[in-house]
mmCIF file of C-alpha atoms and ligand atoms in Angstrom:
data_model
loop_
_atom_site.group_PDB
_atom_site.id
_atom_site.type_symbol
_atom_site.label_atom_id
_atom_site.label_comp_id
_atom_site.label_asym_id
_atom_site.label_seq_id
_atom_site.Cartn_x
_atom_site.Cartn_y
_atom_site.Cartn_z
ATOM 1 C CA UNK I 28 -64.574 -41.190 -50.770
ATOM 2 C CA UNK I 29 -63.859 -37.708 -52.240
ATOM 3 C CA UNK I 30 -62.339 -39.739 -55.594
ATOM 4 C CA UNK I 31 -66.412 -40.958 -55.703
ATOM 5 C CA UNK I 32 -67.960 -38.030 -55.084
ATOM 6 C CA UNK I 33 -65.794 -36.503 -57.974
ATOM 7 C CA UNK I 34 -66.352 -39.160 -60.558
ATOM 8 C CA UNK I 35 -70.443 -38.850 -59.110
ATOM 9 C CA UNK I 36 -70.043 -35.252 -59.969
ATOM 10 C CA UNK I 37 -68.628 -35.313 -63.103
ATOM 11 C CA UNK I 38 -70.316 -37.874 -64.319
ATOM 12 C CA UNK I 39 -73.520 -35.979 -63.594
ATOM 13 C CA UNK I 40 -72.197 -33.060 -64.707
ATOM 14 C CA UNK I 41 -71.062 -34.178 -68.429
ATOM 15 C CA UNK I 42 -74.547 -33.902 -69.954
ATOM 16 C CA UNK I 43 -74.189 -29.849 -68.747
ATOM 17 C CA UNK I 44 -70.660 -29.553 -69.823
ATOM 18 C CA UNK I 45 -70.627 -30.411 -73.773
ATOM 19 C CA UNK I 46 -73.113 -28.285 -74.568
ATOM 20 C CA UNK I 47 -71.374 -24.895 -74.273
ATOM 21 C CA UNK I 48 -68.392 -26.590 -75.842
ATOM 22 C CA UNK I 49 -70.650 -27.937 -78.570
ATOM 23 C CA UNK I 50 -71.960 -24.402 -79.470
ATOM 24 C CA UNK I 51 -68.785 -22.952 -79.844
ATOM 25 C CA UNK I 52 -68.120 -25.090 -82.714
ATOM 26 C CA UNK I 53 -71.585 -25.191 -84.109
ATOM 27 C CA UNK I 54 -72.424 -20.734 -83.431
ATOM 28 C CA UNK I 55 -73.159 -18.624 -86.812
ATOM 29 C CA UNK I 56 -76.496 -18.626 -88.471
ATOM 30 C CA UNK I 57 -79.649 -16.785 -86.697
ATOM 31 C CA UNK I 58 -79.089 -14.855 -83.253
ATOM 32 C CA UNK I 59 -81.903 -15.953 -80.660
ATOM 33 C CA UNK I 60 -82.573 -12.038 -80.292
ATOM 34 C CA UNK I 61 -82.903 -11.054 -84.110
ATOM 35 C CA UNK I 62 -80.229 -8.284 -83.530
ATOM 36 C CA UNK I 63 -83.193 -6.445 -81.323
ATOM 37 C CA UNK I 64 -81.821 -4.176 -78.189
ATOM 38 C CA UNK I 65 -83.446 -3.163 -75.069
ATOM 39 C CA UNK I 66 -82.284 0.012 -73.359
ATOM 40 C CA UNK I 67 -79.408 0.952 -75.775
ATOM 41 C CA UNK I 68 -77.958 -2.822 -75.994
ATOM 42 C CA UNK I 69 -78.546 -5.956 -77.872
ATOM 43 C CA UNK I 70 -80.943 -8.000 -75.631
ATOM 44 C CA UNK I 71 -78.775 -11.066 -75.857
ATOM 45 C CA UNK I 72 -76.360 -10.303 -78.384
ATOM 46 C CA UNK I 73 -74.993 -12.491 -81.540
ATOM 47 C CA UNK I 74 -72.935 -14.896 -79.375
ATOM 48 C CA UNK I 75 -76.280 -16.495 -78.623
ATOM 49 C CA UNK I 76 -78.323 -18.422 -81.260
ATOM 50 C CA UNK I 77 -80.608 -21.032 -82.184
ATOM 51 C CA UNK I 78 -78.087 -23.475 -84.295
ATOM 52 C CA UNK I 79 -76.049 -23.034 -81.154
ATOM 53 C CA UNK I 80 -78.097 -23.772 -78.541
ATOM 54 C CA UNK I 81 -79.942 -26.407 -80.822
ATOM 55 C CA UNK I 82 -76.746 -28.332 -81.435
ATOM 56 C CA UNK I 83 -75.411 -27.746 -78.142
ATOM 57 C CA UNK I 84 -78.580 -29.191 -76.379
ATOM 58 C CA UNK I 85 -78.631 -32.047 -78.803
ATOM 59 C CA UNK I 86 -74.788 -32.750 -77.896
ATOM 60 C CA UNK I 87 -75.542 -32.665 -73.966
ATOM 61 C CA UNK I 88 -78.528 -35.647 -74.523
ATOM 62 C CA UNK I 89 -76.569 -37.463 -76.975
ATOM 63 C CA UNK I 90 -73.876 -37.823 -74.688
ATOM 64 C CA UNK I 91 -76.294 -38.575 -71.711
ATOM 65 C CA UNK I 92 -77.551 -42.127 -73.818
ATOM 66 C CA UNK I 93 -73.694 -42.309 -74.687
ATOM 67 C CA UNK I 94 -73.082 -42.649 -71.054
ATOM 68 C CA UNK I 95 -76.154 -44.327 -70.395
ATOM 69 C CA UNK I 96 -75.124 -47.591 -72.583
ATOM 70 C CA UNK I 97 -71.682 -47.696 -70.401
ATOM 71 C CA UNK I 98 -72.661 -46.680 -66.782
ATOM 72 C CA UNK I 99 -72.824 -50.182 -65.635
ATOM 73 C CA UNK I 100 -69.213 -51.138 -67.280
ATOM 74 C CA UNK I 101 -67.757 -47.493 -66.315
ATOM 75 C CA UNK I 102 -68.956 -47.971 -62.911
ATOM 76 C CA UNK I 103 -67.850 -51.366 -62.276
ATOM 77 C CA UNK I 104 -63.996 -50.412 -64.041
ATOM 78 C CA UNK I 105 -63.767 -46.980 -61.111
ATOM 79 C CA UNK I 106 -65.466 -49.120 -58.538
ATOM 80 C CA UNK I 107 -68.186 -46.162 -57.997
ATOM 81 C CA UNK I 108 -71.945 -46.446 -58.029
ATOM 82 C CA UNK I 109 -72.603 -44.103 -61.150
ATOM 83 C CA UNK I 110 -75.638 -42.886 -61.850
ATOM 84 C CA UNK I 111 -78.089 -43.551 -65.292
ATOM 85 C CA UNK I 112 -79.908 -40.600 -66.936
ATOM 86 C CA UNK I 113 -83.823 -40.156 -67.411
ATOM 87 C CA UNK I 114 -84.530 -38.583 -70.289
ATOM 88 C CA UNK I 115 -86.172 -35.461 -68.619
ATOM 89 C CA UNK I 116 -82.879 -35.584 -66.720
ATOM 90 C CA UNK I 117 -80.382 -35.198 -69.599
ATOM 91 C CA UNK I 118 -82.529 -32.662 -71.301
ATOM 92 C CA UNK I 119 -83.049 -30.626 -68.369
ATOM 93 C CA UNK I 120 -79.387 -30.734 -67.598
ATOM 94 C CA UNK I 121 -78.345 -29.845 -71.343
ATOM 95 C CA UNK I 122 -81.044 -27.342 -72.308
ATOM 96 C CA UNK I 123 -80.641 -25.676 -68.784
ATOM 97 C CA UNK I 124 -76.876 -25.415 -69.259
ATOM 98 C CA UNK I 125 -77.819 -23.158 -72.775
ATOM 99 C CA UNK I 126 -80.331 -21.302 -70.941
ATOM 100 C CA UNK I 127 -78.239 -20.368 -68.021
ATOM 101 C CA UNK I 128 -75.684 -19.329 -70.648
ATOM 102 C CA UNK I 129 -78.205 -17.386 -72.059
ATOM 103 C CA UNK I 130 -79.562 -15.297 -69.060
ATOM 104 C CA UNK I 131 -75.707 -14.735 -68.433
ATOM 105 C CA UNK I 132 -75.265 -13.209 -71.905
ATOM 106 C CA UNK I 133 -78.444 -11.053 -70.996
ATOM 107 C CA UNK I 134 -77.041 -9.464 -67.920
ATOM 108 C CA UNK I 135 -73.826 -8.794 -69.656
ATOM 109 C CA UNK I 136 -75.710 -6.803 -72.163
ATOM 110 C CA UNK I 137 -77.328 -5.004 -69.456
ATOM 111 C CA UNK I 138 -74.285 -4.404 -67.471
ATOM 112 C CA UNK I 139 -72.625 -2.464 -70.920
ATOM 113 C CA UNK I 140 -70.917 -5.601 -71.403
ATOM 114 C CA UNK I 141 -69.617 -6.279 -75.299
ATOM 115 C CA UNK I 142 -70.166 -9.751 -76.622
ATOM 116 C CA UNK I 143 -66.872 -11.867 -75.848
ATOM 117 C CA UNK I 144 -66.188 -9.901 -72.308
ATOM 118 C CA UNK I 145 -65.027 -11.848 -69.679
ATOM 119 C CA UNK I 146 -67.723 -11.659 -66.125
ATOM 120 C CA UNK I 147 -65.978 -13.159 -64.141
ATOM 121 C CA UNK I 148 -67.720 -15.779 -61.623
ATOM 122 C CA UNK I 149 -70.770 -15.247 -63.967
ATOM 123 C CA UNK I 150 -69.118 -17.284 -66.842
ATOM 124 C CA UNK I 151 -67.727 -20.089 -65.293
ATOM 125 C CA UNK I 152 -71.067 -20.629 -63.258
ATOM 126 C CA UNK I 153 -73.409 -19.848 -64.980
ATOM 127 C CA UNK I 154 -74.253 -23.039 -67.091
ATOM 128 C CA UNK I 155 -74.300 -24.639 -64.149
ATOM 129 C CA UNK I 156 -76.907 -22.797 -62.243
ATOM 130 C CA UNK I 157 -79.030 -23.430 -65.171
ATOM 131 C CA UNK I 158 -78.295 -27.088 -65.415
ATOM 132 C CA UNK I 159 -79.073 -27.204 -61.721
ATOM 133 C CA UNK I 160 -82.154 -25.397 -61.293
ATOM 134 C CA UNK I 161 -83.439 -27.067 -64.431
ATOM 135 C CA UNK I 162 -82.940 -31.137 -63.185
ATOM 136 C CA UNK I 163 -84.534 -30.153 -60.006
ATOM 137 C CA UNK I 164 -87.727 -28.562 -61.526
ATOM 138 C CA UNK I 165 -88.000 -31.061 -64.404
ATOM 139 C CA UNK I 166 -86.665 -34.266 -62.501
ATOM 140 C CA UNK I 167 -86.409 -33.441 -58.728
ATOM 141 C CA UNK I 168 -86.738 -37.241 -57.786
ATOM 142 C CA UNK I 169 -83.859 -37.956 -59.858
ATOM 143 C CA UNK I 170 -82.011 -34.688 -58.925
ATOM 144 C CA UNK I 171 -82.052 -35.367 -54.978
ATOM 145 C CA UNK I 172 -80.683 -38.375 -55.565
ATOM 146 C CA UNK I 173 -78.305 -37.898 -57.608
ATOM 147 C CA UNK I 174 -77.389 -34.548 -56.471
ATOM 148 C CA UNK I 175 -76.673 -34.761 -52.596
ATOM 149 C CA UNK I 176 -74.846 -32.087 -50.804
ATOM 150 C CA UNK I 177 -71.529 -33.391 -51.177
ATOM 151 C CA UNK I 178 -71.955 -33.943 -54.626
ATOM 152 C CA UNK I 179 -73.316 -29.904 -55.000
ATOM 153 C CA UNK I 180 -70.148 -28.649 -53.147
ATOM 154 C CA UNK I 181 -68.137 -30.910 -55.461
ATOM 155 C CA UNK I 182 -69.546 -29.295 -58.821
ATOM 156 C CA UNK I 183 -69.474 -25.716 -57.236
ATOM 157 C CA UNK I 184 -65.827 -26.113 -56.571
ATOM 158 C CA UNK I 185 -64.470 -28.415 -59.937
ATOM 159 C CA UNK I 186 -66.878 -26.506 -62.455
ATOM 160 C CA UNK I 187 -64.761 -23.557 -62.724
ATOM 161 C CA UNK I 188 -61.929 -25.031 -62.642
ATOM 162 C CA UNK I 189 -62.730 -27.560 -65.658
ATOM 163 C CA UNK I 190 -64.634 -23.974 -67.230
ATOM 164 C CA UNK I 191 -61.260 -22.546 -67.354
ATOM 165 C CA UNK I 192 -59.243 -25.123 -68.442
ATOM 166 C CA UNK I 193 -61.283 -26.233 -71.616
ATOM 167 C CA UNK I 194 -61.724 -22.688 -72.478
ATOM 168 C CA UNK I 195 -58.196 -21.857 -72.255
ATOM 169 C CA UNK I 196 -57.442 -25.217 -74.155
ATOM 170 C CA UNK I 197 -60.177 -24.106 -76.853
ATOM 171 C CA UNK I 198 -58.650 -20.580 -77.528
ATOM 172 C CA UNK I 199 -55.303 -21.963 -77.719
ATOM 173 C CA UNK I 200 -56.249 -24.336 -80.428
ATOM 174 C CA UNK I 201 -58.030 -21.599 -82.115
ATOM 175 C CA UNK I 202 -61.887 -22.772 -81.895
ATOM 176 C CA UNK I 203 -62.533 -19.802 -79.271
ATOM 177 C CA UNK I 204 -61.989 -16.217 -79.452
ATOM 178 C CA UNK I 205 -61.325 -15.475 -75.874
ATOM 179 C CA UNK I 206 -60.081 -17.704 -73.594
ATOM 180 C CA UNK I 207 -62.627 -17.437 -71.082
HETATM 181 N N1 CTP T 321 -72.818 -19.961 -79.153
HETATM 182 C C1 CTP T 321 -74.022 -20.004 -79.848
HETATM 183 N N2 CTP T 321 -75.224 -20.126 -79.184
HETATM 184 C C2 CTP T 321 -75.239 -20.224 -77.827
HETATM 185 C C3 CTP T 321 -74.025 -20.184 -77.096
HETATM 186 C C4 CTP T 321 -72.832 -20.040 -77.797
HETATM 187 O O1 CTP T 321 -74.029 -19.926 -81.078
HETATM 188 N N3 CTP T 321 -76.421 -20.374 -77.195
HETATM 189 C C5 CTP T 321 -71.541 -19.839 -79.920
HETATM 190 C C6 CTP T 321 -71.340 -18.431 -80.485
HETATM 191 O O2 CTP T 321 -70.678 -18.566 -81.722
HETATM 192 C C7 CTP T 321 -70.443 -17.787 -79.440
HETATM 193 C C8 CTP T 321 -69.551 -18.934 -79.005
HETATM 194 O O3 CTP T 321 -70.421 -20.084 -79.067
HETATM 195 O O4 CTP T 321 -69.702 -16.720 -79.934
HETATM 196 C C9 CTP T 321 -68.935 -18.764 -77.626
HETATM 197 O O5 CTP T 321 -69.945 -18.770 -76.641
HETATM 198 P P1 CTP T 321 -69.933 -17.698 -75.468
HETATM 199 O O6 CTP T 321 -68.571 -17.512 -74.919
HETATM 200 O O7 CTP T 321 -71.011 -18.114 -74.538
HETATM 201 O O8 CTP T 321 -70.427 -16.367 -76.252
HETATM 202 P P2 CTP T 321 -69.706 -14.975 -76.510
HETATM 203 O O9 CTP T 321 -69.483 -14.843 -77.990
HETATM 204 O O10 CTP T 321 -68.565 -14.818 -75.605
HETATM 205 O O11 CTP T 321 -70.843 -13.942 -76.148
HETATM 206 P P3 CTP T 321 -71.322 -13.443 -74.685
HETATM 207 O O12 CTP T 321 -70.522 -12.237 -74.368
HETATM 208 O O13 CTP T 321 -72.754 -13.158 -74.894
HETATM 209 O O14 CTP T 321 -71.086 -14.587 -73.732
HETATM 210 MG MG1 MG T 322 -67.846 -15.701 -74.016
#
């Protein structure tokens, strides 16, 4: 029972996962905010920008079809009901993940925050607020089924937890500058 609801989760999940992982290794190039500030600090700051968000988003669908082709093997292999991903599903989930990445950035700027500082609660949660609120305005039908309660209090717990984890994994191997 909870083993399905955390494979449901996950599985859900992995389209808003990669792409914050993806951007790390694809960042440089153009910042979204052109190095303009608001109110003494960079609006978003050079941590955020369009070959990252590009690739990451493009990572997040690509690995929604990736899962797509397998769900019925996958499924049948854990013994849990997985589901597919609609296309306005996956992107939703991907490009929301960036975008709640990049509203976090935003506040951090605001708050005096330096690019690379740790917020905590904010980090680790962000993408997934994003992702969230995203599948539910672009796909709701899909969302609420997909996403029941149980499955919600699942992600809000094992996010974090994952969000630490890969980053801490990521700085170790050097790919990340912080490990947060
Ligand atoms: N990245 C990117 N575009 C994004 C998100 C991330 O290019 N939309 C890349 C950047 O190279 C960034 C790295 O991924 O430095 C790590 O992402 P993150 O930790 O989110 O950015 P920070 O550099 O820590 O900046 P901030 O303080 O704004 O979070
Ligand atoms: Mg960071």
């Amino acid at each position: 029972m909870v083993g399905s609801l955390v494979a449901t989760a996950f599985w859900a999940m992995l389209p808003a996962y990669v792409p914050n992982n993806a951007a790390v290794l694809a960042g440089g190039g153009r910042p979204i905010d052109g190095g303009r500030e608001w109110r003494g600090a960079r609006v978003l700051g050079d941590g955020k920008t369009w070959r990252g968000t590009a690739v990451g988003t493009a990572a997040g669908v690509a690995l929604a079809l990736l899962l797509n082709a397998i769900v019925g093997p996958a499924g049948a292999a854990i013994g849990v009901e997985l589901p597919a991903f609609d296309l306005r599903a996956a992107v939703a989930l991907a490009f929301g993940a960036m975008c709640g990445d990049i509203g976090a950035s935003f506040l951090k700027r605001r708050s005096g925050r330096e690019r690379g500082a740790a917020f905590p609660g904010l980090d680790q949660l962000d993408f997934v607020v994003g992702a969230l609120v995203a599948v539910f305005l672009v796909a709701p039908g899909w969302a609420t089924a997909v996403f029941t309660l149980p499955v919600l209090a699942v992600v809000l717990v094992m996010t974090p937890v994952l969000h630490v984890g890969t980053n801490v994994i990521a700085y170790a191997i050097g790919v990340k500058n912080e490990p947060w």
